[in-house]
XYZ file of C-alpha atoms in Angstrom:
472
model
C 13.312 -26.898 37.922
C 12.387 -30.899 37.066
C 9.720 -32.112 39.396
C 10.229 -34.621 42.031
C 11.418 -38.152 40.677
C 9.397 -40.290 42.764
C 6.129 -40.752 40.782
C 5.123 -40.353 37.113
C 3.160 -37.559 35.461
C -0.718 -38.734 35.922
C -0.702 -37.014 32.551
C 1.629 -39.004 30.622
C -0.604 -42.250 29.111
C 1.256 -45.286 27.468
C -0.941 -45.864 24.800
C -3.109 -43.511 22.842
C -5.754 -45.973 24.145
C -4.970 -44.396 27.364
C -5.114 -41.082 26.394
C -8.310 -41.385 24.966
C -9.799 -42.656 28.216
C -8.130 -40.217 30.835
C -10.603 -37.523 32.311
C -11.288 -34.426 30.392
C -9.670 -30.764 30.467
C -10.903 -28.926 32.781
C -8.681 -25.847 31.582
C -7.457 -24.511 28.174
C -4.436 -22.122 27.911
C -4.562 -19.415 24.594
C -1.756 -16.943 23.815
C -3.126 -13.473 23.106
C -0.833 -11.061 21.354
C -1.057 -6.894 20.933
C -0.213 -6.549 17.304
C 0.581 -2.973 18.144
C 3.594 -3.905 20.629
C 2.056 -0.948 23.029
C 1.062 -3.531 25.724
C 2.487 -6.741 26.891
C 0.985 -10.062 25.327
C -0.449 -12.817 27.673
C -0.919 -16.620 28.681
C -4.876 -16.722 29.427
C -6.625 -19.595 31.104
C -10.323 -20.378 29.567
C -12.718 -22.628 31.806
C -13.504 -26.234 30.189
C -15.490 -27.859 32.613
C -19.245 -27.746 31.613
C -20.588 -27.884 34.999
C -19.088 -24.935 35.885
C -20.117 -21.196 36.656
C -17.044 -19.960 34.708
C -17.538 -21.996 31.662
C -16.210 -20.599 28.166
C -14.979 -17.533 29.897
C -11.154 -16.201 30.343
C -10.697 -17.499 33.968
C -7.317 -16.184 34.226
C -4.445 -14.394 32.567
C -1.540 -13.525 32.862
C 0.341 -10.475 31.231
C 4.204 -11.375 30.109
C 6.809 -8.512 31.540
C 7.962 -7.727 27.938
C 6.368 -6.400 24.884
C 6.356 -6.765 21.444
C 6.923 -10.412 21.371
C 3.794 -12.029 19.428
C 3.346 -15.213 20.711
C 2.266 -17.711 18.367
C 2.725 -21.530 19.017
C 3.553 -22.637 22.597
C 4.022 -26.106 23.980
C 4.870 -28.305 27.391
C 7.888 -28.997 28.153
C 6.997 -33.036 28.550
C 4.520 -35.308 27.239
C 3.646 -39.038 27.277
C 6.816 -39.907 25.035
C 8.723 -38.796 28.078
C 7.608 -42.674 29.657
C 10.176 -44.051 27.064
C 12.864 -41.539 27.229
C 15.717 -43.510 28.460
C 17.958 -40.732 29.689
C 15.028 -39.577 32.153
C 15.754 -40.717 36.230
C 12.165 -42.845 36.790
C 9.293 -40.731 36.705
C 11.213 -37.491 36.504
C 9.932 -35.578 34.240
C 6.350 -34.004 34.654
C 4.072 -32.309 32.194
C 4.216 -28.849 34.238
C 5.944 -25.868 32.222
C 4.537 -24.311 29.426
C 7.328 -22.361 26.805
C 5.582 -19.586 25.374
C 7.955 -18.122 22.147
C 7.905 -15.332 20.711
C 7.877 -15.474 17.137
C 9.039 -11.758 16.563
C 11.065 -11.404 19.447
C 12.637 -14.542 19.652
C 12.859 -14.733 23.608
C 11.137 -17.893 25.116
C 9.581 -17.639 28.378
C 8.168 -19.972 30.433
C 5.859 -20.468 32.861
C 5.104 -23.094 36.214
C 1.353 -24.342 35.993
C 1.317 -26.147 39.199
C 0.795 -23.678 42.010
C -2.354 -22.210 40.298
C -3.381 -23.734 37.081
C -5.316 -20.745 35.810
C -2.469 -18.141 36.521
C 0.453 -19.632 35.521
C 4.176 -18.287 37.251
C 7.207 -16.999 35.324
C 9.788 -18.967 36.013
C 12.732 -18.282 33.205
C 13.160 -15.875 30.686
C 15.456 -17.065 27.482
C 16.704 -13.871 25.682
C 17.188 -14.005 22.179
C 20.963 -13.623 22.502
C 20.965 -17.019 24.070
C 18.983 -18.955 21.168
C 21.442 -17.106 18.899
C 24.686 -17.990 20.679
C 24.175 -21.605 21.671
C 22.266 -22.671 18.460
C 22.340 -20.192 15.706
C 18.362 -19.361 15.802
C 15.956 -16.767 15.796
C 12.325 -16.532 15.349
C 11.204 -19.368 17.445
C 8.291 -20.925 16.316
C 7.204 -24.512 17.563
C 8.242 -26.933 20.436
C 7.805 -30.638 21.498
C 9.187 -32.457 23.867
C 11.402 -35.152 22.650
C 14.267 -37.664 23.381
C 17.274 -35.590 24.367
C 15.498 -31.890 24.994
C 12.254 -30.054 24.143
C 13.691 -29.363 20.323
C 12.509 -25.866 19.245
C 11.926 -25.644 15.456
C 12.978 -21.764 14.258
C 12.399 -20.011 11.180
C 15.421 -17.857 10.766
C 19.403 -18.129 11.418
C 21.217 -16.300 14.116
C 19.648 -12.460 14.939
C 17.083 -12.456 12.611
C 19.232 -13.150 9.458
C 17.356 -15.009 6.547
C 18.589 -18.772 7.645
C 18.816 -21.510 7.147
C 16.069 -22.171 10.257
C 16.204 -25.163 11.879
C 15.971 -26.941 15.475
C 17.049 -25.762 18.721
C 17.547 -28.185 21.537
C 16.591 -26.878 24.920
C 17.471 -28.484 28.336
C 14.827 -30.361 29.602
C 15.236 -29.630 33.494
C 16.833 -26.001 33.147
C 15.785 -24.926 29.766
C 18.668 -24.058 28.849
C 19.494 -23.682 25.292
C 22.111 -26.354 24.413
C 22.804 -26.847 20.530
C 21.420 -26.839 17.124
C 20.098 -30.019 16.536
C 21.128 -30.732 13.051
C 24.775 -31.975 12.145
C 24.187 -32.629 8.582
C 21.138 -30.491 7.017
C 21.520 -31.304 2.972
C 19.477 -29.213 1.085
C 17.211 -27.675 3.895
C 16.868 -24.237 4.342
C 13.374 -23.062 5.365
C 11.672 -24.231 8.189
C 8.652 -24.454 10.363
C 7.311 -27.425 11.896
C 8.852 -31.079 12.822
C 7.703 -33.798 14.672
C 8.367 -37.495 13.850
C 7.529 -41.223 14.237
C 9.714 -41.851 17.665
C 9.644 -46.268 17.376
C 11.256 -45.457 13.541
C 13.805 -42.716 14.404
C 12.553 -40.453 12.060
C 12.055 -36.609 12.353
C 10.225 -34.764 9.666
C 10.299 -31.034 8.942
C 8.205 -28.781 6.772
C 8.775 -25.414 5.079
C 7.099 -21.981 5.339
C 9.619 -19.248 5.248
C 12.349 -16.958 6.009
C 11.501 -13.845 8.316
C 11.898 -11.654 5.736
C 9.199 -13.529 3.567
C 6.642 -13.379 6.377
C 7.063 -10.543 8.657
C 5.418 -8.520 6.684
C 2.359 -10.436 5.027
C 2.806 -12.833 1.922
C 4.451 -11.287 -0.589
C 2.931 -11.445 -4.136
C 6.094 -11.863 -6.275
C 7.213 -14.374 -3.808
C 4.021 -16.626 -3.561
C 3.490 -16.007 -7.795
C 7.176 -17.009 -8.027
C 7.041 -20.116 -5.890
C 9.468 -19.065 -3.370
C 7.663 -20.240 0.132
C 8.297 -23.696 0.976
C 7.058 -26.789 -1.109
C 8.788 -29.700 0.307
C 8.866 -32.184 3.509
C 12.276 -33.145 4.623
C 13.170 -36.565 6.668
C 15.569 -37.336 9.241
C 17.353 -39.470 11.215
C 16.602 -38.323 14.239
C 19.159 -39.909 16.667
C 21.839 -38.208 14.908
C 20.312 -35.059 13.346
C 21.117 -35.953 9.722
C 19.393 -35.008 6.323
C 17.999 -38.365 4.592
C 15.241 -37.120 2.114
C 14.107 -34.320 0.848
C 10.484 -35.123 -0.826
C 8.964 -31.870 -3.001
C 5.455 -31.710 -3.010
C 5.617 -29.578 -6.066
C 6.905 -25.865 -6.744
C 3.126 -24.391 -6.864
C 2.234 -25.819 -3.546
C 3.101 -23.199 -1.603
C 3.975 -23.260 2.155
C 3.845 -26.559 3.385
C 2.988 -25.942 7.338
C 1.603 -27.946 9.783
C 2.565 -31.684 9.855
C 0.403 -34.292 11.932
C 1.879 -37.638 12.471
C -0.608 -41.036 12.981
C -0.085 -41.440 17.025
C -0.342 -44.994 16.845
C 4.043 -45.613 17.282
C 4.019 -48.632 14.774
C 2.420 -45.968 12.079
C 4.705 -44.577 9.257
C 2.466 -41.878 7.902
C 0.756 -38.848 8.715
C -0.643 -35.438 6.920
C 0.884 -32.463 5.880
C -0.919 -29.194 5.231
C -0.400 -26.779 2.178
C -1.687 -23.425 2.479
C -2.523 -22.272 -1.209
C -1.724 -23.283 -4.731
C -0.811 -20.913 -7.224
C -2.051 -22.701 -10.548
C -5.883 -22.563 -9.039
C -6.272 -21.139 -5.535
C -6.704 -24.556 -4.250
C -5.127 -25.616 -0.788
C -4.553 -29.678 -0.190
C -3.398 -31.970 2.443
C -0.941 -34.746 1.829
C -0.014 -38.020 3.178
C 3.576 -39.029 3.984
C 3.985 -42.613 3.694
C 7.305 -44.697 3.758
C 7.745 -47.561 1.030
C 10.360 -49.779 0.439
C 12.428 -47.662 2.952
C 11.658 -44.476 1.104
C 9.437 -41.700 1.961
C 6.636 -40.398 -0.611
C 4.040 -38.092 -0.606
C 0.454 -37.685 -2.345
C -1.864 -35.348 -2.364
C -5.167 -36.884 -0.469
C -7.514 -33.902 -0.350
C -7.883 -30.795 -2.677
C -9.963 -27.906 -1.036
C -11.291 -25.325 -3.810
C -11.039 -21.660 -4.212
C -14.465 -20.085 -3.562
C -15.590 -17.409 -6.333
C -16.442 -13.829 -4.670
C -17.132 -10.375 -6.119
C -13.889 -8.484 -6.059
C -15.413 -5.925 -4.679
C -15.984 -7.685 -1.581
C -12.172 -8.762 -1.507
C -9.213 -7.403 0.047
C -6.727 -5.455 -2.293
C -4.523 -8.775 -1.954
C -7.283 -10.953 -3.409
C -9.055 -8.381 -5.666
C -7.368 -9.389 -8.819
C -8.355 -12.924 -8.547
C -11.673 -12.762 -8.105
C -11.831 -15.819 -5.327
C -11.413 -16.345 -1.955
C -8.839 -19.192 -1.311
C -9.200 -21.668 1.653
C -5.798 -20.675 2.970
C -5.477 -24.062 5.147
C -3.522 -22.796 8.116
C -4.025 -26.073 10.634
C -4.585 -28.955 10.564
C -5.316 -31.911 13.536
C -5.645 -35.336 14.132
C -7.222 -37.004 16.903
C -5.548 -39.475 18.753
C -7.329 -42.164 17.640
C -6.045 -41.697 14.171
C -9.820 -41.337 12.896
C -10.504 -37.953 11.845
C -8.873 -35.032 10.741
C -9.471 -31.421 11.162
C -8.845 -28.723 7.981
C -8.787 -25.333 9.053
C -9.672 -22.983 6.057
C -9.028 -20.049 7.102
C -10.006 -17.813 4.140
C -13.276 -19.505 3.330
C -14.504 -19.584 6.894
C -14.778 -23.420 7.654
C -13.368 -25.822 9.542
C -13.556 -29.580 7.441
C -13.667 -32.722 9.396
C -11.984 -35.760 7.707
C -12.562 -39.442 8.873
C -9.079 -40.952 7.411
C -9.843 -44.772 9.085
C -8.122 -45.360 5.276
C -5.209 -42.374 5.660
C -5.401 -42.753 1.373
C -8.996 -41.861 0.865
C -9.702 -39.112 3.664
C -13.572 -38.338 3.409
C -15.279 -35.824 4.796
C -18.259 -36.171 7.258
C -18.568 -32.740 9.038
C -18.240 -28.880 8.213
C -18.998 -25.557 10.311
C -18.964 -22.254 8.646
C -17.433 -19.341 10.819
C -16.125 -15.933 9.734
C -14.623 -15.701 6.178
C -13.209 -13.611 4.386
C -16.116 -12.509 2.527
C -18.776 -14.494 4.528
C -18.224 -13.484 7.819
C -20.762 -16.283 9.163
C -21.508 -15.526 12.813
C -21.505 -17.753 16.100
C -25.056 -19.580 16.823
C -24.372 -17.937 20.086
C -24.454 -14.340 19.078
C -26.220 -14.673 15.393
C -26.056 -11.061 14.730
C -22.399 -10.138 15.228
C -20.419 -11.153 11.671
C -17.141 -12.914 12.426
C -13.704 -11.795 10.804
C -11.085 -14.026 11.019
C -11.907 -17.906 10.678
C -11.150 -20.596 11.761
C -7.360 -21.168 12.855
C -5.723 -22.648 14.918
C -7.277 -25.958 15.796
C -7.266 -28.547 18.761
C -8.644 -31.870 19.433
C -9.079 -33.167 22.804
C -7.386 -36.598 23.536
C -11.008 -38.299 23.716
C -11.777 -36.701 20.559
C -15.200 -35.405 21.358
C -13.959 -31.403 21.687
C -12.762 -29.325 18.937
C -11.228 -26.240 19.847
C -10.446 -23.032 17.101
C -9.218 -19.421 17.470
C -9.382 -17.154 14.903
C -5.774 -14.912 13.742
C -3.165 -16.264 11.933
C -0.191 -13.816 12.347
C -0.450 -10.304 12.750
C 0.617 -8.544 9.549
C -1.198 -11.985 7.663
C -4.366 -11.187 9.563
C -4.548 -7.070 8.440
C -3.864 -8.282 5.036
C -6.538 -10.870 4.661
C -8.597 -9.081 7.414
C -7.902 -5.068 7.079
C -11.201 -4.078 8.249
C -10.231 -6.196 11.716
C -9.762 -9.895 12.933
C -11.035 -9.067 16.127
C -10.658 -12.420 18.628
C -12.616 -15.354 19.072
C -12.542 -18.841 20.640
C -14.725 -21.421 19.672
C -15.305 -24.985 20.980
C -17.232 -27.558 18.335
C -18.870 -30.497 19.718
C -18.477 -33.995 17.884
C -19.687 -37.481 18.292
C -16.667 -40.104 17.207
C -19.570 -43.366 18.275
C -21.500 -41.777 15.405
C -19.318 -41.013 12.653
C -18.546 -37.364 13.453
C -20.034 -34.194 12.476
C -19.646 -30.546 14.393
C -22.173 -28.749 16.270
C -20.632 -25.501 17.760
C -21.145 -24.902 21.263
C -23.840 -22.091 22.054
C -22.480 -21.752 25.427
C -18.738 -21.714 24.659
C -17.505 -18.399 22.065
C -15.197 -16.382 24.173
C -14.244 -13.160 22.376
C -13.624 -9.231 21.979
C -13.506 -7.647 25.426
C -12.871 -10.663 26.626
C -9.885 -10.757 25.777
C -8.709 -7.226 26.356
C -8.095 -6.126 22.964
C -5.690 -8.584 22.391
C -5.570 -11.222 19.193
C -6.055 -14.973 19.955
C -3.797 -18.204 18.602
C -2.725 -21.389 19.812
C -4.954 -23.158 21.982
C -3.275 -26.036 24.809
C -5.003 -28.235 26.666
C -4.337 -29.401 30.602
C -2.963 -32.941 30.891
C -2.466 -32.727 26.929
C -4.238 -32.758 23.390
C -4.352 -34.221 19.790
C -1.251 -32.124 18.758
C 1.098 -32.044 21.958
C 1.732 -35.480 22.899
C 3.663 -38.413 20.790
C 3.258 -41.882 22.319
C 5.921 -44.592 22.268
C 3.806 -47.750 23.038
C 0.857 -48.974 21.026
């Protein structure tokens, strides 16, 4: 299935310096998921080019032949590491598949974006017996391209079972799935995300949860007893091996999304932590290595809001507060500014980190809530549920993009009364400091979107949180 070897990927930039210049999306894929299982989920295609007649409407979708899968994160099967990848023939490799998994499912499919952009082709189906067999997986979660094979980070062990999770590796050219990726896991057990710092052959992992502790919504005893993940985990990433396990601290409680600097000489970048249970409070830390270890520190502290438990949902009634519940977080590729996703409180934060120690914040936007429910400048009158989500930059930095669910049995929770679907697209200025101004004429959402629930947002020709860059 690998392209033709005779020219590189026009999409696949040396530098982040590249990136940043390269022409704009014109096209941004979003998974939509039934939370029923009744009807298939889908790969939609949402118009990104201003000028336009179909901007900020679906443009295209594309209904998957199973059901019941809930697609979640997603990813291309190359990006502009792949320049540097020494065991790729010249030019090889092109940024062309996208590998949609299925978080409750576990199969993987993928889909050919060449022949028509907006209405992508299945090409390959990987059944979960496959993930199981050849790497002792389940629960696929999140993919990146990398050195030896798009490595596929899963939460749970073989069928479904409780773990540990870890990392498939996947063919590159036929997708097939080849091994588990670790040889030498030490302490690790839970797992959700990983990415890494390529020029320092280091891979880093974070923590969320077993299937059992998420399938069906956060469980109380287990949050209150400090049983979702608190700790980052570093390793070598040539050979797969366990070489620090850093613990953020037992009451910071799921440790998700992890957003390395892109500049390839860096040796930091941000985790996020979803709540903690001595206050509320959610946080993002900074990795850092020193002295050839890695640390952590907490760089930003995001507050519980106070809210009439009457206006709360059963899960939050006894508390009295609505927590920010980070859920994303994004960097652009510039390494300036970083975007919080709260999705509780209803607000996306933007960060500018030009000192990665001292993050300080220069822009906010208010959408949905749990309690708020702020609407859309482009439809005033309609309150929002859900908030802001998923997140994703563009690679000039000027674009932000959010959807609003989390995962489906987290989102009825949170959300009973409905999370209904929404895409939003923010508007910021990096020349003059930052700040975000939502786009009036960009808020995709309900009908739109046939019922379906919204997640991960990708951009053509790549984004903040897809690529990894090998040359500074």
């Amino acid at each position: 299935m690998s392209s033709s070897p005779h020219h590189t990927d026009p999409t696949f930039y040396r530098t982040p310096a590249e990136a940043i210049a390269a022409p704009a999306e014109k096209l941004a894929y979003v998974v939509a998921y039934d939370r029923t299982a009744q009807r298939p989920d889908a790969l939609t295609a949402i118009d990104t080019d201003p000028e336009s007649d179909g901007y900020g409407r679906v443009v295209g979708w594309t209904d998957l032949p199973t059901r019941g899968d809930e697609l979640h994160h997603f990813g291309w099967n190359a990006c502009s590491s792949s320049i540097a990848h020494a065991e790729h023939h010249a030019g090889g490799l092109h940024r062309r598949y996208l590998l949609l998994p299925g978080l409750r499912s576990s199969r993987i499919h993928v889909y050919d974006t060449h022949a028509d952009p907006a209405r992508p082709a299945l090409v390959r189906t990987i059944e979960a017996a496959e993930l199981a067999e050849r790497a002792g997986y389940s629960r696929p979660h999140t993919l990146h391209c990398g050195p030896t094979g798009i490595y596929l980070s899963c939460l749970g062990g073989a069928n479904g079972s409780d773990g540990p999770g870890g990392i498939a590796v996947l063919d590159h050219d036929t997708f097939d799935v080849v091994r588990a990726w670790e040889t030498d896991r030490g302490p690790q057990h839970l797992a959700y995300d990983a990415w890494w710092h390529l020029n320092h052959n280091t891979l880093i992992t974070s923590e969320w949860g077993t299937p059992s502790m998420i399938e069906d919504g956060l469980n109380p005893e287990l949050l209150l007893g400090n049983q979702y993940g608190h700790a980052l985990h570093f390793w070598d990433l040539d050979a797969g091996r366990h070489v620090q396990r850093v613990d953020l601290g037992e009451e910071h409680q799921m440790v998700l999304e992890l957003r390395p600097a892109h500049n390839p000489d860096a040796t930091w970048g941000f985790a996020g932590v979803v709540v903690s249970t001595a206050d509320l409070s959610a946080s993002v830390w900074r990795w850092y290595r020193d002295d050839d270890r890695w640390h952590a520190e907490k760089v930003v502290t995001i507050p519980a809001e106070p809210a009439d438990p009457e206006d709360l949902p059963p899960a939050l009634k006894p508390f009295g507060a609505v927590p920010p519940l980070v859920t994303d977080i994004a960097l652009s590729v510039d390494d300036r500014f970083l975007y919080v996703s709260c999705w509780g409180t209803g607000e996306l934060k933007q960060y500018d980190v030009g000192e990665p120690s001292r993050p300080r914040e220069v822009g906010s936007v208010r959408l949905g809530g749990i309690t708020r429910r702020t609407p859309h400048p482009a439809a005033p009158d309609e309150a929002l549920s859900g908030g802001p989500q998923m997140v994703e930059v563009s690679r000039d930095g000027r674009r932000i993009y959010l959807s609003n669910s989390l995962y489906g049995a987290w989102d009825d929770q949170f959300y009973p009364d409905g999370v209904g679907a929404w895409l939003a697209k923010l508007d910021t200025d990096p020349d003059a400091g930052g700040g975000l101004t939502p786009d009036p004429r960009f808020f995709p959402r309900g009908a739109e979107f046939h019922g379906l629930r919204v997640h991960q947002v990708r951009l053509q020709g790549g984004d903040a949180s897809s690529d990894s860059y090998c040359y500074a």
